[in-house]
Amino acid sequence: MAAPRKYSVELSERAVRMYRTADPKPQIKKPAVDLGVHPEALRGWIRQAEAGADERDDRLTTDERAELMALRKENPQLKRANDVLRTASAFFAAQLDRPGPGNRARRRAPSSGSRVRMFLS
């Protein structure tokens, strides 16, 4: 389970919007102190907003993060399904290989023509 958020989503969006619309760009510490947030929190929000706007290549966008989380959640489920299928496959293969009343190996006697060919060779 994720840790509880220290700052609200509205605060982070407002802080990023305030920083991005400022001209000239202030140091991150000044607006962070004005808003009462930690400067590194504001720096992370700004970086994530820049990644979401395709201004940065070093971070995942918000959509990519959501997709990654969904795939990570789905991965263990798929692994469990593969294990079940592998186990079932091994079970049924063993059932087919086991001799029993329904699985008797039937051998036919060679036809007389094959004996003749064997002696002629």
PDB file of C-alpha atoms in Angstrom:
ATOM      1  CA  MET A   1       0.000   0.000   0.000  1.00  0.00           C
ATOM      2  CA  ALA A   2       1.279   3.463  -0.881  1.00  0.00           C
ATOM      3  CA  ALA A   3       2.275   5.904   1.799  1.00  0.00           C
ATOM      4  CA  PRO A   4      -0.271   8.614   2.599  1.00  0.00           C
ATOM      5  CA  ARG A   5       0.243  11.879   0.735  1.00  0.00           C
ATOM      6  CA  LYS A   6       1.706  14.680   2.806  1.00  0.00           C
ATOM      7  CA  TYR A   7       0.529  17.344   0.358  1.00  0.00           C
ATOM      8  CA  SER A   8      -2.750  17.460  -1.540  1.00  0.00           C
ATOM      9  CA  VAL A   9      -2.923  17.030  -5.306  1.00  0.00           C
ATOM     10  CA  GLU A  10      -4.441  20.512  -5.624  1.00  0.00           C
ATOM     11  CA  LEU A  11      -1.493  22.042  -3.780  1.00  0.00           C
ATOM     12  CA  SER A  12       1.035  20.286  -5.982  1.00  0.00           C
ATOM     13  CA  GLU A  13      -0.781  21.290  -9.180  1.00  0.00           C
ATOM     14  CA  ARG A  14      -1.068  24.897  -8.003  1.00  0.00           C
ATOM     15  CA  ALA A  15       2.609  25.006  -7.000  1.00  0.00           C
ATOM     16  CA  VAL A  16       3.753  23.644 -10.367  1.00  0.00           C
ATOM     17  CA  ARG A  17       1.466  26.032 -12.261  1.00  0.00           C
ATOM     18  CA  MET A  18       2.756  28.946 -10.179  1.00  0.00           C
ATOM     19  CA  TYR A  19       6.391  28.012 -10.832  1.00  0.00           C
ATOM     20  CA  ARG A  20       5.919  27.404 -14.566  1.00  0.00           C
ATOM     21  CA  THR A  21       4.088  30.685 -15.166  1.00  0.00           C
ATOM     22  CA  ALA A  22       6.632  32.781 -13.223  1.00  0.00           C
ATOM     23  CA  ASP A  23       8.925  34.914 -15.361  1.00  0.00           C
ATOM     24  CA  PRO A  24      11.860  34.854 -14.736  1.00  0.00           C
ATOM     25  CA  LYS A  25      11.980  31.413 -13.150  1.00  0.00           C
ATOM     26  CA  PRO A  26      12.696  31.758  -9.428  1.00  0.00           C
ATOM     27  CA  GLN A  27      14.840  29.393  -7.460  1.00  0.00           C
ATOM     28  CA  ILE A  28      12.715  26.469  -6.359  1.00  0.00           C
ATOM     29  CA  LYS A  29      13.313  27.230  -2.694  1.00  0.00           C
ATOM     30  CA  LYS A  30      11.478  30.593  -2.762  1.00  0.00           C
ATOM     31  CA  PRO A  31       8.049  29.392  -3.984  1.00  0.00           C
ATOM     32  CA  ALA A  32       8.409  26.231  -1.861  1.00  0.00           C
ATOM     33  CA  VAL A  33       8.848  28.302   1.289  1.00  0.00           C
ATOM     34  CA  ASP A  34       5.974  30.594   0.263  1.00  0.00           C
ATOM     35  CA  LEU A  35       3.660  27.585  -0.168  1.00  0.00           C
ATOM     36  CA  GLY A  36       4.929  25.754   2.909  1.00  0.00           C
ATOM     37  CA  VAL A  37       6.211  22.668   1.058  1.00  0.00           C
ATOM     38  CA  HIS A  38       9.610  21.040   1.051  1.00  0.00           C
ATOM     39  CA  PRO A  39      11.778  22.272  -1.847  1.00  0.00           C
ATOM     40  CA  GLU A  40      12.594  18.731  -2.977  1.00  0.00           C
ATOM     41  CA  ALA A  41       8.881  17.916  -3.119  1.00  0.00           C
ATOM     42  CA  LEU A  42       8.320  20.926  -5.380  1.00  0.00           C
ATOM     43  CA  ARG A  43      11.340  19.983  -7.498  1.00  0.00           C
ATOM     44  CA  GLY A  44       9.919  16.480  -8.004  1.00  0.00           C
ATOM     45  CA  TRP A  45       6.494  17.846  -8.947  1.00  0.00           C
ATOM     46  CA  ILE A  46       8.077  20.206 -11.486  1.00  0.00           C
ATOM     47  CA  ARG A  47      10.150  17.402 -13.012  1.00  0.00           C
ATOM     48  CA  GLN A  48       7.095  15.156 -13.265  1.00  0.00           C
ATOM     49  CA  ALA A  49       5.067  17.949 -14.881  1.00  0.00           C
ATOM     50  CA  GLU A  50       7.868  18.522 -17.396  1.00  0.00           C
ATOM     51  CA  ALA A  51       7.986  14.785 -18.165  1.00  0.00           C
ATOM     52  CA  GLY A  52       4.221  14.749 -18.646  1.00  0.00           C
ATOM     53  CA  ALA A  53       4.519  17.642 -21.114  1.00  0.00           C
ATOM     54  CA  ASP A  54       7.280  15.750 -23.028  1.00  0.00           C
ATOM     55  CA  GLU A  55       9.868  18.332 -22.017  1.00  0.00           C
ATOM     56  CA  ARG A  56      12.062  15.717 -20.309  1.00  0.00           C
ATOM     57  CA  ASP A  57      13.271  12.352 -21.539  1.00  0.00           C
ATOM     58  CA  ASP A  58      14.724  11.087 -18.270  1.00  0.00           C
ATOM     59  CA  ARG A  59      11.385  10.382 -16.533  1.00  0.00           C
ATOM     60  CA  LEU A  60       8.226   8.465 -17.332  1.00  0.00           C
ATOM     61  CA  THR A  61       5.101  10.433 -18.125  1.00  0.00           C
ATOM     62  CA  THR A  62       2.123  10.101 -15.822  1.00  0.00           C
ATOM     63  CA  ASP A  63       0.371   7.818 -18.328  1.00  0.00           C
ATOM     64  CA  GLU A  64       3.463   5.624 -18.645  1.00  0.00           C
ATOM     65  CA  ARG A  65       3.698   5.366 -14.859  1.00  0.00           C
ATOM     66  CA  ALA A  66       0.061   4.293 -14.631  1.00  0.00           C
ATOM     67  CA  GLU A  67       0.596   1.686 -17.369  1.00  0.00           C
ATOM     68  CA  LEU A  68       3.722   0.385 -15.652  1.00  0.00           C
ATOM     69  CA  MET A  69       1.868   0.021 -12.347  1.00  0.00           C
ATOM     70  CA  ALA A  70      -0.967  -1.864 -14.063  1.00  0.00           C
ATOM     71  CA  LEU A  71       1.484  -4.204 -15.800  1.00  0.00           C
ATOM     72  CA  ARG A  72       3.372  -4.863 -12.579  1.00  0.00           C
ATOM     73  CA  LYS A  73       0.084  -5.720 -10.909  1.00  0.00           C
ATOM     74  CA  GLU A  74      -0.919  -8.060 -13.751  1.00  0.00           C
ATOM     75  CA  ASN A  75       2.441  -9.849 -13.947  1.00  0.00           C
ATOM     76  CA  PRO A  76       2.074 -12.010 -10.777  1.00  0.00           C
ATOM     77  CA  GLN A  77      -1.403 -13.057 -11.880  1.00  0.00           C
ATOM     78  CA  LEU A  78      -0.035 -14.222 -15.228  1.00  0.00           C
ATOM     79  CA  LYS A  79       2.804 -16.083 -13.514  1.00  0.00           C
ATOM     80  CA  ARG A  80       0.293 -17.933 -11.315  1.00  0.00           C
ATOM     81  CA  ALA A  81      -1.806 -18.829 -14.360  1.00  0.00           C
ATOM     82  CA  ASN A  82       1.294 -20.183 -16.138  1.00  0.00           C
ATOM     83  CA  ASP A  83       2.182 -22.290 -13.094  1.00  0.00           C
ATOM     84  CA  VAL A  84      -1.325 -23.759 -13.018  1.00  0.00           C
ATOM     85  CA  LEU A  85      -1.197 -24.565 -16.724  1.00  0.00           C
ATOM     86  CA  ARG A  86       2.279 -26.104 -16.410  1.00  0.00           C
ATOM     87  CA  THR A  87       1.136 -28.292 -13.498  1.00  0.00           C
ATOM     88  CA  ALA A  88      -2.028 -29.354 -15.333  1.00  0.00           C
ATOM     89  CA  SER A  89      -0.029 -30.171 -18.447  1.00  0.00           C
ATOM     90  CA  ALA A  90       2.373 -32.365 -16.466  1.00  0.00           C
ATOM     91  CA  PHE A  91      -0.548 -34.088 -14.729  1.00  0.00           C
ATOM     92  CA  PHE A  92      -2.364 -34.933 -17.951  1.00  0.00           C
ATOM     93  CA  ALA A  93       0.845 -36.041 -19.659  1.00  0.00           C
ATOM     94  CA  ALA A  94       1.487 -38.425 -16.760  1.00  0.00           C
ATOM     95  CA  GLN A  95      -2.082 -39.747 -17.071  1.00  0.00           C
ATOM     96  CA  LEU A  96      -1.537 -40.521 -20.744  1.00  0.00           C
ATOM     97  CA  ASP A  97       1.766 -42.298 -20.090  1.00  0.00           C
ATOM     98  CA  ARG A  98       0.463 -44.452 -17.215  1.00  0.00           C
ATOM     99  CA  PRO A  99      -0.532 -47.983 -18.232  1.00  0.00           C
ATOM    100  CA  GLY A 100      -4.029 -48.846 -17.205  1.00  0.00           C
ATOM    101  CA  PRO A 101      -7.246 -50.355 -18.461  1.00  0.00           C
ATOM    102  CA  GLY A 102      -8.021 -47.434 -20.717  1.00  0.00           C
ATOM    103  CA  ASN A 103      -4.464 -46.748 -21.795  1.00  0.00           C
ATOM    104  CA  ARG A 104      -3.305 -50.180 -22.937  1.00  0.00           C
ATOM    105  CA  ALA A 105      -0.672 -50.117 -25.600  1.00  0.00           C
ATOM    106  CA  ARG A 106      -2.030 -51.954 -28.579  1.00  0.00           C
ATOM    107  CA  ARG A 107       0.465 -53.766 -30.709  1.00  0.00           C
ATOM    108  CA  ARG A 108      -0.470 -55.300 -33.967  1.00  0.00           C
ATOM    109  CA  ALA A 109       1.239 -58.358 -35.275  1.00  0.00           C
ATOM    110  CA  PRO A 110       3.311 -57.594 -38.333  1.00  0.00           C
ATOM    111  CA  SER A 111       1.556 -58.406 -41.554  1.00  0.00           C
ATOM    112  CA  SER A 112       2.755 -61.372 -43.553  1.00  0.00           C
ATOM    113  CA  GLY A 113       3.968 -59.074 -46.318  1.00  0.00           C
ATOM    114  CA  SER A 114       6.482 -57.414 -44.035  1.00  0.00           C
ATOM    115  CA  ARG A 115       7.943 -60.802 -43.082  1.00  0.00           C
ATOM    116  CA  VAL A 116       8.404 -61.657 -46.699  1.00  0.00           C
ATOM    117  CA  ARG A 117      10.199 -58.369 -47.352  1.00  0.00           C
ATOM    118  CA  MET A 118      12.409 -58.971 -44.325  1.00  0.00           C
ATOM    119  CA  PHE A 119      13.570 -62.370 -45.661  1.00  0.00           C
ATOM    120  CA  LEU A 120      14.145 -61.085 -49.167  1.00  0.00           C
ATOM    121  CA  SER A 121      16.465 -58.293 -48.107  1.00  0.00           C
TER     122      SER A 121
END
